Amino acid sequence: LISIIQANQSSVMDKQHQTHQARELLHNMNKGSHTEHMFNDENALLGYTRQKFIEKAMVVVKSLEKLQQPTSTTTTQTLRDRVLSVRNILSVGCGPGNDLVGF
């Protein structure tokens, strides 16, 4: 039981450290003062992914839900057809909009 408690405490501390590092990285990214070296920090990258992944995935889900709503516009139908034809997705960053471009 003690080892389980210690493991949980260590996990919480790791997440706190990752969150701190991620916030620092994001702050520098927002200011344009980030460097390539900052992206070598595994804790920062893990923290950033943990914080942002669900949020960004939900933006994609909400966008796809809007395409499912009945509509008569040609643009929406074209987008719906394009999304339904996607077989593979490659995410290379740049936000959730990029995730919708499949090949």
mmCIF file of N, CA and C in Angstrom:
data_model
loop_
_atom_site.group_PDB
_atom_site.id
_atom_site.type_symbol
_atom_site.label_atom_id
_atom_site.label_comp_id
_atom_site.label_asym_id
_atom_site.label_seq_id
_atom_site.Cartn_x
_atom_site.Cartn_y
_atom_site.Cartn_z
ATOM 1 N N LEU A 1 0.827 -1.192 0.000
ATOM 2 C CA LEU A 1 0.000 0.000 0.000
ATOM 3 C C LEU A 1 0.873 1.260 0.000
ATOM 4 N N ILE A 2 1.929 1.241 0.770
ATOM 5 C CA ILE A 2 2.828 2.398 0.829
ATOM 6 C C ILE A 2 3.457 2.657 -0.533
ATOM 7 N N SER A 3 3.850 1.592 -1.230
ATOM 8 C CA SER A 3 4.469 1.780 -2.543
ATOM 9 C C SER A 3 3.463 2.343 -3.552
ATOM 10 N N ILE A 4 2.185 1.980 -3.428
ATOM 11 C CA ILE A 4 1.152 2.521 -4.311
ATOM 12 C C ILE A 4 0.971 4.010 -4.046
ATOM 13 N N ILE A 5 0.936 4.395 -2.793
ATOM 14 C CA ILE A 5 0.798 5.802 -2.420
ATOM 15 C C ILE A 5 1.994 6.593 -2.929
ATOM 16 N N GLN A 6 3.189 6.051 -2.755
ATOM 17 C CA GLN A 6 4.394 6.734 -3.237
ATOM 18 C C GLN A 6 4.371 6.873 -4.759
ATOM 19 N N ALA A 7 3.915 5.833 -5.449
ATOM 20 C CA ALA A 7 3.835 5.883 -6.913
ATOM 21 C C ALA A 7 2.845 6.956 -7.351
ATOM 22 N N ASN A 8 1.703 7.067 -6.654
ATOM 23 C CA ASN A 8 0.712 8.098 -6.978
ATOM 24 C C ASN A 8 1.259 9.493 -6.739
ATOM 25 N N GLN A 9 1.985 9.664 -5.631
ATOM 26 C CA GLN A 9 2.581 10.963 -5.337
ATOM 27 C C GLN A 9 3.609 11.332 -6.402
ATOM 28 N N SER A 10 4.389 10.359 -6.818
ATOM 29 C CA SER A 10 5.382 10.592 -7.859
ATOM 30 C C SER A 10 4.701 10.965 -9.168
ATOM 31 N N SER A 11 3.607 10.286 -9.493
ATOM 32 C CA SER A 11 2.857 10.563 -10.717
ATOM 33 C C SER A 11 2.286 11.979 -10.697
ATOM 34 N N VAL A 12 1.740 12.385 -9.559
ATOM 35 C CA VAL A 12 1.193 13.735 -9.414
ATOM 36 C C VAL A 12 2.300 14.767 -9.580
ATOM 37 N N MET A 13 3.453 14.507 -8.969
ATOM 38 C CA MET A 13 4.575 15.437 -9.084
ATOM 39 C C MET A 13 5.070 15.511 -10.523
ATOM 40 N N ASP A 14 5.103 14.364 -11.228
ATOM 41 C CA ASP A 14 5.510 14.355 -12.627
ATOM 42 C C ASP A 14 4.557 15.201 -13.461
ATOM 43 N N LYS A 15 3.254 15.052 -13.225
ATOM 44 C CA LYS A 15 2.262 15.825 -13.975
ATOM 45 C C LYS A 15 2.393 17.317 -13.681
ATOM 46 N N GLN A 16 2.645 17.643 -12.422
ATOM 47 C CA GLN A 16 2.819 19.054 -12.062
ATOM 48 C C GLN A 16 4.046 19.634 -12.756
ATOM 49 N N HIS A 17 5.124 18.863 -12.787
ATOM 50 C CA HIS A 17 6.348 19.308 -13.461
ATOM 51 C C HIS A 17 6.100 19.453 -14.965
ATOM 52 N N GLN A 18 5.406 18.482 -15.554
ATOM 53 C CA GLN A 18 5.087 18.547 -16.976
ATOM 54 C C GLN A 18 4.230 19.776 -17.282
ATOM 55 N N THR A 19 3.239 20.031 -16.430
ATOM 56 C CA THR A 19 2.360 21.182 -16.627
ATOM 57 C C THR A 19 3.153 22.478 -16.559
ATOM 58 N N HIS A 20 4.041 22.575 -15.596
ATOM 59 C CA HIS A 20 4.875 23.778 -15.472
ATOM 60 C C HIS A 20 5.741 23.969 -16.717
ATOM 61 N N GLN A 21 6.385 22.900 -17.149
ATOM 62 C CA GLN A 21 7.254 22.980 -18.326
ATOM 63 C C GLN A 21 6.436 23.309 -19.576
ATOM 64 N N ALA A 22 5.238 22.713 -19.683
ATOM 65 C CA ALA A 22 4.371 22.966 -20.837
ATOM 66 C C ALA A 22 3.926 24.422 -20.874
ATOM 67 N N ARG A 23 3.569 24.975 -19.729
ATOM 68 C CA ARG A 23 3.149 26.378 -19.676
ATOM 69 C C ARG A 23 4.287 27.307 -20.075
ATOM 70 N N GLU A 24 5.480 26.963 -19.647
ATOM 71 C CA GLU A 24 6.650 27.764 -20.012
ATOM 72 C C GLU A 24 6.897 27.710 -21.525
ATOM 73 N N LEU A 25 6.796 26.515 -22.086
ATOM 74 C CA LEU A 25 6.966 26.358 -23.529
ATOM 75 C C LEU A 25 5.884 27.129 -24.274
ATOM 76 N N LEU A 26 4.632 26.978 -23.870
ATOM 77 C CA LEU A 26 3.523 27.653 -24.526
ATOM 78 C C LEU A 26 3.669 29.173 -24.431
ATOM 79 N N HIS A 27 4.099 29.650 -23.283
ATOM 80 C CA HIS A 27 4.330 31.088 -23.112
ATOM 81 C C HIS A 27 5.352 31.588 -24.135
ATOM 82 N N ASN A 28 6.442 30.850 -24.275
ATOM 83 C CA ASN A 28 7.468 31.242 -25.245
ATOM 84 C C ASN A 28 6.959 31.120 -26.676
ATOM 85 N N MET A 29 6.143 30.109 -26.947
ATOM 86 C CA MET A 29 5.575 29.952 -28.290
ATOM 87 C C MET A 29 4.655 31.127 -28.615
ATOM 88 N N ASN A 30 3.843 31.541 -27.651
ATOM 89 C CA ASN A 30 2.924 32.661 -27.869
ATOM 90 C C ASN A 30 3.660 33.972 -28.096
ATOM 91 N N LYS A 31 4.804 34.138 -27.458
ATOM 92 C CA LYS A 31 5.590 35.366 -27.613
ATOM 93 C C LYS A 31 6.533 35.296 -28.808
ATOM 94 N N GLY A 32 6.676 34.116 -29.388
ATOM 95 C CA GLY A 32 7.607 33.957 -30.499
ATOM 96 C C GLY A 32 9.053 33.899 -30.048
ATOM 97 N N SER A 33 9.248 33.591 -28.770
ATOM 98 C CA SER A 33 10.612 33.556 -28.224
ATOM 99 C C SER A 33 11.088 32.125 -27.976
ATOM 100 N N HIS A 34 10.387 31.147 -28.544
ATOM 101 C CA HIS A 34 10.779 29.745 -28.359
ATOM 102 C C HIS A 34 11.981 29.424 -29.246
ATOM 103 N N THR A 35 12.705 28.421 -28.822
ATOM 104 C CA THR A 35 13.872 27.973 -29.584
ATOM 105 C C THR A 35 13.726 26.481 -29.876
ATOM 106 N N GLU A 36 14.478 26.004 -30.817
ATOM 107 C CA GLU A 36 14.435 24.583 -31.162
ATOM 108 C C GLU A 36 14.792 23.730 -29.947
ATOM 109 N N HIS A 37 15.707 24.204 -29.135
ATOM 110 C CA HIS A 37 16.142 23.471 -27.944
ATOM 111 C C HIS A 37 14.966 23.191 -26.992
ATOM 112 N N MET A 38 14.020 24.109 -26.906
ATOM 113 C CA MET A 38 12.877 23.937 -25.999
ATOM 114 C C MET A 38 12.028 22.724 -26.365
ATOM 115 N N PHE A 39 12.060 22.325 -27.630
ATOM 116 C CA PHE A 39 11.267 21.190 -28.079
ATOM 117 C C PHE A 39 11.969 19.867 -27.801
ATOM 118 N N ASN A 40 13.146 19.920 -27.218
ATOM 119 C CA ASN A 40 13.845 18.709 -26.789
ATOM 120 C C ASN A 40 13.481 18.320 -25.361
ATOM 121 N N ASP A 41 12.687 19.147 -24.699
ATOM 122 C CA ASP A 41 12.283 18.900 -23.310
ATOM 123 C C ASP A 41 11.081 17.964 -23.300
ATOM 124 N N GLU A 42 11.324 16.699 -23.008
ATOM 125 C CA GLU A 42 10.268 15.686 -23.028
ATOM 126 C C GLU A 42 9.129 16.026 -22.075
ATOM 127 N N ASN A 43 9.457 16.560 -20.897
ATOM 128 C CA ASN A 43 8.411 16.919 -19.939
ATOM 129 C C ASN A 43 7.503 18.006 -20.492
ATOM 130 N N ALA A 44 8.081 18.990 -21.153
ATOM 131 C CA ALA A 44 7.282 20.068 -21.735
ATOM 132 C C ALA A 44 6.371 19.523 -22.825
ATOM 133 N N LEU A 45 6.885 18.648 -23.661
ATOM 134 C CA LEU A 45 6.090 18.092 -24.749
ATOM 135 C C LEU A 45 4.977 17.183 -24.226
ATOM 136 N N LEU A 46 5.287 16.362 -23.224
ATOM 137 C CA LEU A 46 4.260 15.504 -22.627
ATOM 138 C C LEU A 46 3.172 16.342 -21.960
ATOM 139 N N GLY A 47 3.581 17.358 -21.236
ATOM 140 C CA GLY A 47 2.619 18.236 -20.568
ATOM 141 C C GLY A 47 1.750 18.980 -21.563
ATOM 142 N N TYR A 48 2.356 19.484 -22.625
ATOM 143 C CA TYR A 48 1.612 20.200 -23.657
ATOM 144 C C TYR A 48 0.583 19.272 -24.313
ATOM 145 N N THR A 49 1.025 18.065 -24.645
ATOM 146 C CA THR A 49 0.128 17.100 -25.279
ATOM 147 C C THR A 49 -1.022 16.744 -24.345
ATOM 148 N N ARG A 50 -0.703 16.500 -23.084
ATOM 149 C CA ARG A 50 -1.732 16.132 -22.110
ATOM 150 C C ARG A 50 -2.746 17.262 -21.949
ATOM 151 N N GLN A 51 -2.287 18.506 -21.952
ATOM 152 C CA GLN A 51 -3.181 19.640 -21.761
ATOM 153 C C GLN A 51 -4.007 19.945 -22.999
ATOM 154 N N LYS A 52 -3.402 19.855 -24.162
ATOM 155 C CA LYS A 52 -4.040 20.341 -25.378
ATOM 156 C C LYS A 52 -4.745 19.299 -26.219
ATOM 157 N N PHE A 53 -4.393 18.025 -26.092
ATOM 158 C CA PHE A 53 -4.920 17.027 -27.005
ATOM 159 C C PHE A 53 -6.445 16.940 -26.966
ATOM 160 N N ILE A 54 -7.014 16.825 -25.781
ATOM 161 C CA ILE A 54 -8.468 16.682 -25.660
ATOM 162 C C ILE A 54 -9.161 17.937 -26.179
ATOM 163 N N GLU A 55 -8.635 19.090 -25.823
ATOM 164 C CA GLU A 55 -9.219 20.355 -26.268
ATOM 165 C C GLU A 55 -9.238 20.440 -27.799
ATOM 166 N N LYS A 56 -8.120 20.118 -28.429
ATOM 167 C CA LYS A 56 -8.036 20.192 -29.890
ATOM 168 C C LYS A 56 -8.894 19.113 -30.550
ATOM 169 N N ALA A 57 -8.944 17.937 -29.959
ATOM 170 C CA ALA A 57 -9.774 16.872 -30.512
ATOM 171 C C ALA A 57 -11.253 17.261 -30.451
ATOM 172 N N MET A 58 -11.665 17.932 -29.405
ATOM 173 C CA MET A 58 -13.061 18.345 -29.277
ATOM 174 C C MET A 58 -13.430 19.390 -30.332
ATOM 175 N N VAL A 59 -12.501 20.243 -30.727
ATOM 176 C CA VAL A 59 -12.766 21.204 -31.796
ATOM 177 C C VAL A 59 -13.051 20.459 -33.098
ATOM 178 N N VAL A 60 -12.281 19.420 -33.366
ATOM 179 C CA VAL A 60 -12.515 18.609 -34.568
ATOM 180 C C VAL A 60 -13.871 17.925 -34.486
ATOM 181 N N VAL A 61 -14.193 17.340 -33.337
ATOM 182 C CA VAL A 61 -15.483 16.657 -33.155
ATOM 183 C C VAL A 61 -16.636 17.631 -33.387
ATOM 184 N N LYS A 62 -16.562 18.813 -32.809
ATOM 185 C CA LYS A 62 -17.635 19.798 -32.983
ATOM 186 C C LYS A 62 -17.776 20.209 -34.443
ATOM 187 N N SER A 63 -16.665 20.340 -35.132
ATOM 188 C CA SER A 63 -16.708 20.685 -36.558
ATOM 189 C C SER A 63 -17.377 19.579 -37.362
ATOM 190 N N LEU A 64 -17.020 18.341 -37.070
ATOM 191 C CA LEU A 64 -17.627 17.214 -37.783
ATOM 192 C C LEU A 64 -19.112 17.087 -37.466
ATOM 193 N N GLU A 65 -19.496 17.387 -36.234
ATOM 194 C CA GLU A 65 -20.914 17.340 -35.867
ATOM 195 C C GLU A 65 -21.722 18.356 -36.677
ATOM 196 N N LYS A 66 -21.135 19.520 -36.926
ATOM 197 C CA LYS A 66 -21.825 20.541 -37.721
ATOM 198 C C LYS A 66 -22.059 20.055 -39.144
ATOM 199 N N LEU A 67 -21.146 19.259 -39.668
ATOM 200 C CA LEU A 67 -21.318 18.731 -41.015
ATOM 201 C C LEU A 67 -22.433 17.695 -41.076
ATOM 202 N N GLN A 68 -22.779 17.080 -39.955
ATOM 203 C CA GLN A 68 -23.839 16.076 -39.928
ATOM 204 C C GLN A 68 -25.231 16.699 -39.890
ATOM 205 N N GLN A 69 -25.312 17.973 -39.550
ATOM 206 C CA GLN A 69 -26.617 18.628 -39.461
ATOM 207 C C GLN A 69 -27.203 18.793 -40.868
ATOM 208 N N PRO A 70 -28.518 18.590 -41.000
ATOM 209 C CA PRO A 70 -29.134 18.747 -42.317
ATOM 210 C C PRO A 70 -29.027 20.186 -42.808
ATOM 211 N N THR A 71 -28.632 20.338 -44.046
ATOM 212 C CA THR A 71 -28.498 21.664 -44.637
ATOM 213 C C THR A 71 -28.640 21.546 -46.144
ATOM 214 N N SER A 72 -28.939 22.637 -46.761
ATOM 215 C CA SER A 72 -29.127 22.596 -48.207
ATOM 216 C C SER A 72 -28.002 23.309 -48.962
ATOM 217 N N THR A 73 -27.000 23.790 -48.254
ATOM 218 C CA THR A 73 -25.956 24.524 -48.959
ATOM 219 C C THR A 73 -25.002 23.574 -49.672
ATOM 220 N N THR A 74 -24.596 23.985 -50.835
ATOM 221 C CA THR A 74 -23.673 23.189 -51.647
ATOM 222 C C THR A 74 -22.313 23.078 -50.970
ATOM 223 N N THR A 75 -21.878 24.154 -50.335
ATOM 224 C CA THR A 75 -20.572 24.151 -49.674
ATOM 225 C C THR A 75 -20.524 23.110 -48.572
ATOM 226 N N THR A 76 -21.562 23.050 -47.749
ATOM 227 C CA THR A 76 -21.599 22.076 -46.668
ATOM 228 C C THR A 76 -21.642 20.658 -47.216
ATOM 229 N N GLN A 77 -22.418 20.446 -48.267
ATOM 230 C CA GLN A 77 -22.487 19.117 -48.874
ATOM 231 C C GLN A 77 -21.136 18.719 -49.455
ATOM 232 N N THR A 78 -20.453 19.655 -50.078
ATOM 233 C CA THR A 78 -19.123 19.385 -50.637
ATOM 234 C C THR A 78 -18.139 19.024 -49.532
ATOM 235 N N LEU A 79 -18.174 19.783 -48.441
ATOM 236 C CA LEU A 79 -17.292 19.483 -47.307
ATOM 237 C C LEU A 79 -17.621 18.112 -46.716
ATOM 238 N N ARG A 80 -18.913 17.832 -46.569
ATOM 239 C CA ARG A 80 -19.335 16.539 -46.023
ATOM 240 C C ARG A 80 -18.829 15.399 -46.906
ATOM 241 N N ASP A 81 -18.979 15.534 -48.213
ATOM 242 C CA ASP A 81 -18.511 14.495 -49.139
ATOM 243 C C ASP A 81 -16.998 14.322 -49.051
ATOM 244 N N ARG A 82 -16.298 15.436 -48.939
ATOM 245 C CA ARG A 82 -14.832 15.362 -48.851
ATOM 246 C C ARG A 82 -14.390 14.655 -47.570
ATOM 247 N N VAL A 83 -15.017 15.017 -46.448
ATOM 248 C CA VAL A 83 -14.658 14.393 -45.168
ATOM 249 C C VAL A 83 -14.958 12.898 -45.213
ATOM 250 N N LEU A 84 -16.089 12.522 -45.794
ATOM 251 C CA LEU A 84 -16.451 11.108 -45.857
ATOM 252 C C LEU A 84 -15.527 10.305 -46.764
ATOM 253 N N SER A 85 -14.832 10.972 -47.673
ATOM 254 C CA SER A 85 -13.925 10.264 -48.578
ATOM 255 C C SER A 85 -12.526 10.069 -47.996
ATOM 256 N N VAL A 86 -12.246 10.709 -46.874
ATOM 257 C CA VAL A 86 -10.918 10.611 -46.263
ATOM 258 C C VAL A 86 -10.711 9.209 -45.700
ATOM 259 N N ARG A 87 -9.582 8.615 -46.001
ATOM 260 C CA ARG A 87 -9.267 7.272 -45.511
ATOM 261 C C ARG A 87 -8.106 7.281 -44.516
ATOM 262 N N ASN A 88 -7.242 8.258 -44.606
ATOM 263 C CA ASN A 88 -6.085 8.373 -43.708
ATOM 264 C C ASN A 88 -5.934 9.827 -43.297
ATOM 265 N N ILE A 89 -5.456 10.032 -42.081
ATOM 266 C CA ILE A 89 -5.215 11.383 -41.595
ATOM 267 C C ILE A 89 -3.801 11.446 -41.030
ATOM 268 N N LEU A 90 -3.110 12.490 -41.377
ATOM 269 C CA LEU A 90 -1.775 12.736 -40.854
ATOM 270 C C LEU A 90 -1.806 14.076 -40.142
ATOM 271 N N SER A 91 -1.524 14.081 -38.867
ATOM 272 C CA SER A 91 -1.506 15.319 -38.106
ATOM 273 C C SER A 91 -0.063 15.759 -37.917
ATOM 274 N N VAL A 92 0.247 16.917 -38.459
ATOM 275 C CA VAL A 92 1.609 17.446 -38.329
ATOM 276 C C VAL A 92 1.616 18.737 -37.528
ATOM 277 N N GLY A 93 0.581 18.952 -36.773
ATOM 278 C CA GLY A 93 0.506 20.145 -35.944
ATOM 279 C C GLY A 93 -0.334 21.223 -36.594
ATOM 280 N N CYS A 94 -0.150 22.424 -36.186
ATOM 281 C CA CYS A 94 -0.830 23.601 -36.745
ATOM 282 C C CYS A 94 -2.310 23.657 -36.372
ATOM 283 N N GLY A 95 -2.741 22.932 -35.379
ATOM 284 C CA GLY A 95 -4.103 23.036 -34.907
ATOM 285 C C GLY A 95 -5.058 22.049 -35.521
ATOM 286 N N PRO A 96 -6.304 22.070 -35.051
ATOM 287 C CA PRO A 96 -7.276 21.064 -35.460
ATOM 288 C C PRO A 96 -7.703 21.183 -36.918
ATOM 289 N N GLY A 97 -7.628 22.363 -37.507
ATOM 290 C CA GLY A 97 -8.005 22.510 -38.908
ATOM 291 C C GLY A 97 -7.139 21.659 -39.799
ATOM 292 N N ASN A 98 -5.882 21.544 -39.467
ATOM 293 C CA ASN A 98 -4.960 20.740 -40.255
ATOM 294 C C ASN A 98 -5.323 19.261 -40.173
ATOM 295 N N ASP A 99 -5.903 18.833 -39.074
ATOM 296 C CA ASP A 99 -6.253 17.427 -38.891
ATOM 297 C C ASP A 99 -7.363 16.980 -39.844
ATOM 298 N N LEU A 100 -8.130 17.922 -40.392
ATOM 299 C CA LEU A 100 -9.218 17.577 -41.285
ATOM 300 C C LEU A 100 -8.764 17.333 -42.711
ATOM 301 N N VAL A 101 -7.535 17.675 -43.037
ATOM 302 C CA VAL A 101 -7.039 17.469 -44.394
ATOM 303 C C VAL A 101 -6.450 16.066 -44.474
ATOM 304 N N GLY A 102 -7.158 15.186 -45.106
ATOM 305 C CA GLY A 102 -6.730 13.796 -45.205
ATOM 306 C C GLY A 102 -6.141 13.489 -46.565
ATOM 307 N N PHE A 103 -5.686 12.285 -46.721
ATOM 308 C CA PHE A 103 -5.147 11.860 -48.019
ATOM 309 C C PHE A 103 -5.611 10.443 -48.300
#
